[in-house]
XYZ file of C-alpha atoms in Angstrom:
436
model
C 0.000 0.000 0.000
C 3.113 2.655 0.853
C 4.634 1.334 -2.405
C 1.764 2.521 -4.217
C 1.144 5.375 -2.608
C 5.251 6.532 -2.905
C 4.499 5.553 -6.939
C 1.230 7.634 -7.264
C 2.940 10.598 -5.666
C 6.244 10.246 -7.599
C 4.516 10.151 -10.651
C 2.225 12.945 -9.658
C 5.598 15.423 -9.364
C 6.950 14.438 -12.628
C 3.503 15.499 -14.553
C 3.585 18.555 -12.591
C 7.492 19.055 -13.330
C 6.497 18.316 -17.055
C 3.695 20.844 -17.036
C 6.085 23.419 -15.832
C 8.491 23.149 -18.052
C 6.073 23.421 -21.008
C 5.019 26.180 -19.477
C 7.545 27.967 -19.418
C 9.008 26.839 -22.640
C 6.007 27.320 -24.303
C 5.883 31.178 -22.613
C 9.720 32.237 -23.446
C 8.834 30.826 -27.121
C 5.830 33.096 -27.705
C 8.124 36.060 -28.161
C 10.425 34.449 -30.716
C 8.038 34.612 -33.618
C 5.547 37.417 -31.673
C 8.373 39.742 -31.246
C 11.856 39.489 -31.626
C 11.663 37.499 -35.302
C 8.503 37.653 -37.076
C 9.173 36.317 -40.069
C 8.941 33.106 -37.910
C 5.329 33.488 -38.103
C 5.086 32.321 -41.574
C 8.105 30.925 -43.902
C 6.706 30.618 -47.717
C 9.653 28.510 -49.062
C 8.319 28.892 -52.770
C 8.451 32.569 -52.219
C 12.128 31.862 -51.045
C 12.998 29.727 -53.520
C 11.640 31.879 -56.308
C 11.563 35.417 -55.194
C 11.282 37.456 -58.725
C 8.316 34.330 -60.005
C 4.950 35.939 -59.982
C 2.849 32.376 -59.852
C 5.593 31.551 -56.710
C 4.347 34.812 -55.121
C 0.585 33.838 -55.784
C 0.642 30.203 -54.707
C 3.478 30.552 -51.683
C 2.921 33.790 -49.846
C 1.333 32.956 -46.770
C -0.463 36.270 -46.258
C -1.495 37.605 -49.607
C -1.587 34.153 -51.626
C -2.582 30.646 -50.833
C 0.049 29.595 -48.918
C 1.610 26.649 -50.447
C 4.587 25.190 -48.811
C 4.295 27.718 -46.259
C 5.589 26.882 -42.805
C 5.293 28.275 -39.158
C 6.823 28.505 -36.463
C 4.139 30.246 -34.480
C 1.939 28.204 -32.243
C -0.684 31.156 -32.028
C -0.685 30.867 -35.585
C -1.162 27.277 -35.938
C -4.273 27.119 -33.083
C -5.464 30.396 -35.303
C -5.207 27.718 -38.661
C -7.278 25.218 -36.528
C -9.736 27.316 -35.199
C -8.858 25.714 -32.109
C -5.451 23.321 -30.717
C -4.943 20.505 -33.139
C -3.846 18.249 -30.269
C -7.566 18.938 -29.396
C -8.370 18.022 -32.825
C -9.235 14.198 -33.408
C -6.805 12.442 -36.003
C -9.848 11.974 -38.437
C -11.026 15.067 -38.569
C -7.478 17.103 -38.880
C -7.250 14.373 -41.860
C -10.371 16.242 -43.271
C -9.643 19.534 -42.643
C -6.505 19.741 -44.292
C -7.987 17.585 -47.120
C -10.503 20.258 -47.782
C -8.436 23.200 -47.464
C -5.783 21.291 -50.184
C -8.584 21.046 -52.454
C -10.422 23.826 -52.293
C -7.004 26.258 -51.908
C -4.566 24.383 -53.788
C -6.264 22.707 -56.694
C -9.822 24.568 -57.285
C -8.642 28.076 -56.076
C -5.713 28.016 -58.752
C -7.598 26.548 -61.105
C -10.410 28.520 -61.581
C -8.079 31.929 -60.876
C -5.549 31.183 -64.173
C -8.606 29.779 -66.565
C -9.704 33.166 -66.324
C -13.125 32.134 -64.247
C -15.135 35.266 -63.516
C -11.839 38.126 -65.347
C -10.062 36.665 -62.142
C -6.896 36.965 -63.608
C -7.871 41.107 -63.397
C -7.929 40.927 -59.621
C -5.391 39.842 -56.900
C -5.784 35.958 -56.135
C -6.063 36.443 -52.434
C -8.167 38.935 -50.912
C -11.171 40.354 -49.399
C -11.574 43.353 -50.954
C -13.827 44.633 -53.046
C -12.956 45.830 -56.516
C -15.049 47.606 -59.471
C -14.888 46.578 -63.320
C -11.518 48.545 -63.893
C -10.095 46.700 -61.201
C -9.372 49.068 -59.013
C -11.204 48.927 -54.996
C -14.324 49.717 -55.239
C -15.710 53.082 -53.707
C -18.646 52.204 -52.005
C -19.510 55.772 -51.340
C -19.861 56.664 -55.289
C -23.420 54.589 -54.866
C -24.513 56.157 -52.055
C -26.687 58.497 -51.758
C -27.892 59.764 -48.030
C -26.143 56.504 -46.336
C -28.489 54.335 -48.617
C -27.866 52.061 -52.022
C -29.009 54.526 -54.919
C -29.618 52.347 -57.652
C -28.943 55.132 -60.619
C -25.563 55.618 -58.877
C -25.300 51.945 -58.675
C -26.222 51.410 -62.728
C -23.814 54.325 -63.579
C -20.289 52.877 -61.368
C -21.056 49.337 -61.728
C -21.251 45.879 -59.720
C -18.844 44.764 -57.392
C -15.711 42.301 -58.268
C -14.582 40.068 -55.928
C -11.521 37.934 -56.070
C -11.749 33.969 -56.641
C -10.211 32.922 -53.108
C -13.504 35.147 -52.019
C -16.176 33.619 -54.409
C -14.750 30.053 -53.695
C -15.060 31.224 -49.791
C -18.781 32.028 -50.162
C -19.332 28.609 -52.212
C -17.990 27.094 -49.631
C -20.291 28.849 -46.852
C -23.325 28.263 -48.855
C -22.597 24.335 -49.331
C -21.404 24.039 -46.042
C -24.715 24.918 -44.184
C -27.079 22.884 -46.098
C -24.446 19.668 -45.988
C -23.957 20.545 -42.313
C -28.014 19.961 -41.503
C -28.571 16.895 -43.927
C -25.439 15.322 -42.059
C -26.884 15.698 -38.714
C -30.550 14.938 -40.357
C -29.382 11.549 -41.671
C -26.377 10.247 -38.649
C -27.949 11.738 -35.848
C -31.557 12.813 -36.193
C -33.209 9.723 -34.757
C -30.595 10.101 -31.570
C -31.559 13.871 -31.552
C -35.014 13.346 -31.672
C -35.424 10.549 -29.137
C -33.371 13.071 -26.418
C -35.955 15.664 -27.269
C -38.918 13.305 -26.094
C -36.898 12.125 -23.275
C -35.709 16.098 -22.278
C -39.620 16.692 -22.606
C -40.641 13.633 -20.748
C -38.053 15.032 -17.825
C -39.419 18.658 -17.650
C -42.973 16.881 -17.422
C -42.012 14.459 -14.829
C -39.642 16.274 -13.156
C -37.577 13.053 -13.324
C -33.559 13.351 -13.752
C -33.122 11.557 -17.295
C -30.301 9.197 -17.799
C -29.183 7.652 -21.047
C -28.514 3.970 -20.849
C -24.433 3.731 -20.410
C -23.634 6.550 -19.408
C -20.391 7.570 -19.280
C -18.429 7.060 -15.577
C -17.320 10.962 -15.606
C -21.274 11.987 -15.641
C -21.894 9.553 -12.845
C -19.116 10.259 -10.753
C -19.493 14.220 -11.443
C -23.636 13.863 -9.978
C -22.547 11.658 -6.787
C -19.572 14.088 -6.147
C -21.517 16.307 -3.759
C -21.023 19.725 -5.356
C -23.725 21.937 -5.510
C -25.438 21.797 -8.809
C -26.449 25.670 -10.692
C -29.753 26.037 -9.921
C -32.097 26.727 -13.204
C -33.079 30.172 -12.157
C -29.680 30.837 -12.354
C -29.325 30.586 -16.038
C -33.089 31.431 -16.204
C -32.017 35.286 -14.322
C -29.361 35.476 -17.016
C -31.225 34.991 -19.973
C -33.873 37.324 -19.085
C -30.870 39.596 -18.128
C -28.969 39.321 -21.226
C -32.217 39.485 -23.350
C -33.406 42.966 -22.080
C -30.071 43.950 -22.390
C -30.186 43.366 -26.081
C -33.641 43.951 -26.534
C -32.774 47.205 -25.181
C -29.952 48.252 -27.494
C -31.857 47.440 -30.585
C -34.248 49.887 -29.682
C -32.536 52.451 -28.224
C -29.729 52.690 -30.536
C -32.227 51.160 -33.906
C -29.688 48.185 -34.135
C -32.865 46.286 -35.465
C -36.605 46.061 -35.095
C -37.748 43.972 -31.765
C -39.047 40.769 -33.850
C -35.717 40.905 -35.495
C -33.744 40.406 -32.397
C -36.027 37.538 -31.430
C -36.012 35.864 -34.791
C -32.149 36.096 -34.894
C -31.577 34.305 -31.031
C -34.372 31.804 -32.077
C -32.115 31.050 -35.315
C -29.065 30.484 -32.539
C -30.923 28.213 -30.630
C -32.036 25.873 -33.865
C -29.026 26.068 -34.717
C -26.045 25.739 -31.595
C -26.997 21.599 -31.350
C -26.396 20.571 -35.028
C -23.221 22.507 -34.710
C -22.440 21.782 -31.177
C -22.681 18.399 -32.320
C -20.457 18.406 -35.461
C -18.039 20.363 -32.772
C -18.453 17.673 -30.224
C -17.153 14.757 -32.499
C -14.498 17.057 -34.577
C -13.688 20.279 -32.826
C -14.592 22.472 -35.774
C -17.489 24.953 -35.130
C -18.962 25.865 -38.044
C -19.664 29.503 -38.749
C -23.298 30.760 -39.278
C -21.733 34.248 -40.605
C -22.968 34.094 -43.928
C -26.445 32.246 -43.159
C -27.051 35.406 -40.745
C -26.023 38.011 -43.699
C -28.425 36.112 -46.230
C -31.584 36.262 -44.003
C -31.018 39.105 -42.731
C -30.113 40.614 -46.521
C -34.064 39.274 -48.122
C -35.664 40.840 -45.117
C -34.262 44.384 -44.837
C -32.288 45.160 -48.171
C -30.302 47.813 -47.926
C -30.001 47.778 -44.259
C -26.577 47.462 -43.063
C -26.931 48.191 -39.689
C -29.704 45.766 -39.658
C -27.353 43.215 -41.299
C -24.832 43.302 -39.181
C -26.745 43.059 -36.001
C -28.869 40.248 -37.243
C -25.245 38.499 -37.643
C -24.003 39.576 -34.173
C -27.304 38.289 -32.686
C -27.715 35.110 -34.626
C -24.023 33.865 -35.189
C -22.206 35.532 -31.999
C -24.768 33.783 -29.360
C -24.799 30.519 -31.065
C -20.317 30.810 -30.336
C -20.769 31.991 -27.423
C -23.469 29.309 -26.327
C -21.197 26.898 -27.426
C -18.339 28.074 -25.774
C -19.886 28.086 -22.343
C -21.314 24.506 -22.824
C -17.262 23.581 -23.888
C -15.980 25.100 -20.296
C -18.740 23.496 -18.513
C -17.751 20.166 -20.080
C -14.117 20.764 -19.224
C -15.064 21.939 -15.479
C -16.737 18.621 -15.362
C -13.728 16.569 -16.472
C -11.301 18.788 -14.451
C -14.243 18.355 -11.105
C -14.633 21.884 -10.794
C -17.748 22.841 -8.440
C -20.445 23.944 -11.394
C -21.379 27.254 -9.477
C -17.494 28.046 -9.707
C -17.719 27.381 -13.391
C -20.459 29.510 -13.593
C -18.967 32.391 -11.714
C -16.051 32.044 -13.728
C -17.484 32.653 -16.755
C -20.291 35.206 -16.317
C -17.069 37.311 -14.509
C -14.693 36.362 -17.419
C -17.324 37.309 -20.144
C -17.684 40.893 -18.658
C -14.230 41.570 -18.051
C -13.250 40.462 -21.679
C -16.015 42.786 -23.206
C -14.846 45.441 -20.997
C -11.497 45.114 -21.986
C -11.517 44.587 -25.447
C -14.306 47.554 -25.840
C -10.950 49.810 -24.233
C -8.193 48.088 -25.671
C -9.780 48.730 -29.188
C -10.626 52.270 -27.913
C -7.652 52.835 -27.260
C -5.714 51.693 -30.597
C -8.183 53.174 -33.040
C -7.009 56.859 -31.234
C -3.312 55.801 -30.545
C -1.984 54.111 -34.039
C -1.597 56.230 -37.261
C -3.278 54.474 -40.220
C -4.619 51.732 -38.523
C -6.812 49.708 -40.819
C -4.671 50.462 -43.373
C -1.754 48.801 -45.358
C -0.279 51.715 -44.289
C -0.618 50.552 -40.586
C 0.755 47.128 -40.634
C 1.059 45.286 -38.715
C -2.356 46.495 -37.798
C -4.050 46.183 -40.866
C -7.158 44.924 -39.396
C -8.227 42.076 -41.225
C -11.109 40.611 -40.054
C -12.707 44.258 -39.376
C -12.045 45.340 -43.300
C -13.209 41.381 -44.086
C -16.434 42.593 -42.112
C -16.915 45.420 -43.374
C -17.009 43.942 -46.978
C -19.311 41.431 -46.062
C -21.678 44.272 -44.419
C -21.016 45.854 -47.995
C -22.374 42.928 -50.194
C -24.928 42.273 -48.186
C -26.127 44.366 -46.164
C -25.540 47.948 -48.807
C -25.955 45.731 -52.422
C -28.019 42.721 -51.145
C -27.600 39.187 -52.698
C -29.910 40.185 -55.458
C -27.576 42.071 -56.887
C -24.272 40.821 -56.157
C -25.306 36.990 -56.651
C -27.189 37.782 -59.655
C -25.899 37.148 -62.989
C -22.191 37.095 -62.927
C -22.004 35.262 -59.762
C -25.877 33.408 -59.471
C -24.238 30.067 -60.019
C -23.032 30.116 -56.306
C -26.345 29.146 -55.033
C -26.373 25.614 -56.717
C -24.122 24.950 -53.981
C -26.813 24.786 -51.651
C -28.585 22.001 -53.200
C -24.563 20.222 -53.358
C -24.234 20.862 -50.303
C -27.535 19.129 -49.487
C -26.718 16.042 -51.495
C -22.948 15.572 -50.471
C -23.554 13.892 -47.298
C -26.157 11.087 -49.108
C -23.443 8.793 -50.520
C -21.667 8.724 -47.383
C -24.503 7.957 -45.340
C -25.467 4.993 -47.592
C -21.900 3.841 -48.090
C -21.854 4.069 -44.296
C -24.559 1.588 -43.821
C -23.810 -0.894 -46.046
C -20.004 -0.826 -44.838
C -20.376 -0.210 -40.928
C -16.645 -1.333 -40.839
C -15.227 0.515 -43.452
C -13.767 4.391 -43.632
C -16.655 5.523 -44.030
C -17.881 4.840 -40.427
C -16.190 8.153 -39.771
């Protein structure tokens, strides 16, 4: 019994010396690449190998191209690539990831840029800007007229460009949603639907419902003797949260009040197909451009509108999502639940406090920020939003998926079909591949 005991113990200080030293490592290393050598962030060999080769440039530049045989050295940058850790990623699912990015980046992207598809060849291969027919950016303010779409103006400068990284980007949003739902309709709707009834039966009953096996962490986690988070807890904070945001739609006319409740009660359909997907392969899919297209049919020409609708229908799905992850992991890790719930109702304020300052603060402190002019703080995901608010929240999908661009939404019906074969090949060959 002391033998064990002396073993447990021993091997208990060599995790925690391990941990420590990763730790630290893993700190000291952060400001190799973040600070003192940036070009550490992202190596494009081809672009090395063939510095004055325009196609090189294109296909290897890691920022501005596609990023073939580009390497890192930036663990930030490949969590960023990952939307998450890859050691949290399961083996089968990195497989497909990087699969789909080598296809869609490396063999369709290229493809479709140097045939010419769409004048792409006019354009930059890589980018989210916006460009008119000469190919220069486009100037969103020649169409508008008051803050609002004029359509003479519109008829007079012309439609919007966009580059064929972008387009395939889009295509790729519009296939993924439908292929997303049909997946979860045809693996997992009977499961989903049977936990419905039983869920129902519960709140009727009042019963605790238990699926048969369930796993040894659940058990031990409910017989542990922590205090559970009682239901008017999360009850308080929804009503809480929902005033609050019910409250800034009207006061500041972020959107109308059915709006805001049409966009939380598209979060809630949505956050258990995707929590799902998530649950089995650590990628969250993003509802970004499912937001934008509702909201775009409803109120065209609305940007404001638009890009609420998306902060209200995409943001509370993530961030439903992410507080069911930390609740998992405080179960794991047998954390008291009220302390997880502490934790992150604190952490959630602080972090919107912060970052409301911190970007406050840069936005009156850097020269050119936004810019190219400002790099390293070009702000790309802001100028990527703000396009996105520009196509389809200022132009609307019937104009910017019309015509040049309407075969796009085939890809919905694809992305409908894609997951059929699978399925079937799936149940005739339970032991194959495809069982993943």
């Amino acid at each position: 019994m002391m033998t064990d005991k002396h073993g447990l113990a021993r091997e208990m200080r060599q995790r925690q010396r391990l941990f420590w030293i990763a730790l630290a490592a893993s700190f000291a290393w952060y400001f190799v690449p973040g600070w003192f050598f940036p070009t550490l962030t992202m190596l494009p060999l081809l672009c090395f190998a063939t510095p004055n080769n325009v196609v090189a440039q294109q296909l290897g530049d890691g920022y501005n191209g596609l990023g073939m045989l580009a390497l890192t050295l930036d663990w930030s940058t490949i969590s960023s690539s990952y939307t998450g850790s890859p050691l949290a990623t399961p083996w089968f699912a990195a497989c497909n990831l990087f699969a789909g990015f080598a296809i869609f980046m490396w063999v369709i992207t290229p493809i479709a840029y140097y045939a010419n598809a769409w004048d792409a060849r006019s354009l930059p291969i890589y980018t989210s800007n916006l460009f008119a027919a000469n190919g220069s950016v486009y100037d969103i303010e020649a169409v508008l007229r008051d803050g609002r779409l004029d359509p003479e103006l519109y008829e007079e400068y012309g439609p919007v460009r966009m580059s064929t990284q972008f387009l395939i980007m889009y295509g790729l949003c519009f296939m993924g949603i439908t292929c997303l739902l049909s997946h979860v309709a045809l693996n997992h709707g009977k499961d989903l639907w049977r936990t419905l009834r039983a869920a129902i039966a519960e709140l009727r009953s009042g019963r605790s419902y238990r699926r048969s096996g369930a796993d040894r962490e659940s058990i031990a986690y409910e017989h542990s003797g922590y205090a559970r988070v009682p239901g008017f807890w999360y009850v308080g904070l929804f009503v809480v949260t929902m005033a609050m945001g019910l409250g800034a739609c009207q006061g500041f006319g972020l959107l109308p009040w059915w709006g805001f409740l049409l966009a939380i009660a598209l979060a809630a359909l949505l956050t258990v197909p995707v929590g799902l997907i998530e649950a089995v392969s650590n990628f969250q899919y993003g509802l970004g451009v499912i937001t934008e297209l509702i909201a775009a049919f409803i109120w065209p020409g609305e940007p404001t509108f638009n890009a609420a609708f998306k902060m209200f229908g995409y943001i509370t799905m993530r961030q439903t999502l992410q507080l069911t992850r930390d609740q998992k992991l405080g179960r794991y890790m047998r954390v008291p639940p009220r302390h997880v719930f502490a934790a992150q109702v604190a952490g959630t304020v602080a972090a919107a406090l912060v970052q409301l300052g911190v970007a406050a603060w840069l936005m009156h402190s850097v020269p050119d920020i936004c810019t190219d002019a400002g790099a390293p703080f070009t702000c790309r995901k802001a100028r990527l939003f703000y396009a996105t608010t520009t196509i389809w929240g200022v132009l609307g999908p019937q104009r910017q998926f019309a015509g040049r661009y309407a075969a796009l939404y085939w890809l919905f019906l694809a992305g409908a079909a894609l997951p059929v074969p699978v399925w079937l090949l799936r149940r005739h060959f339970p032991r194959s591949m495809w069982r993943l």
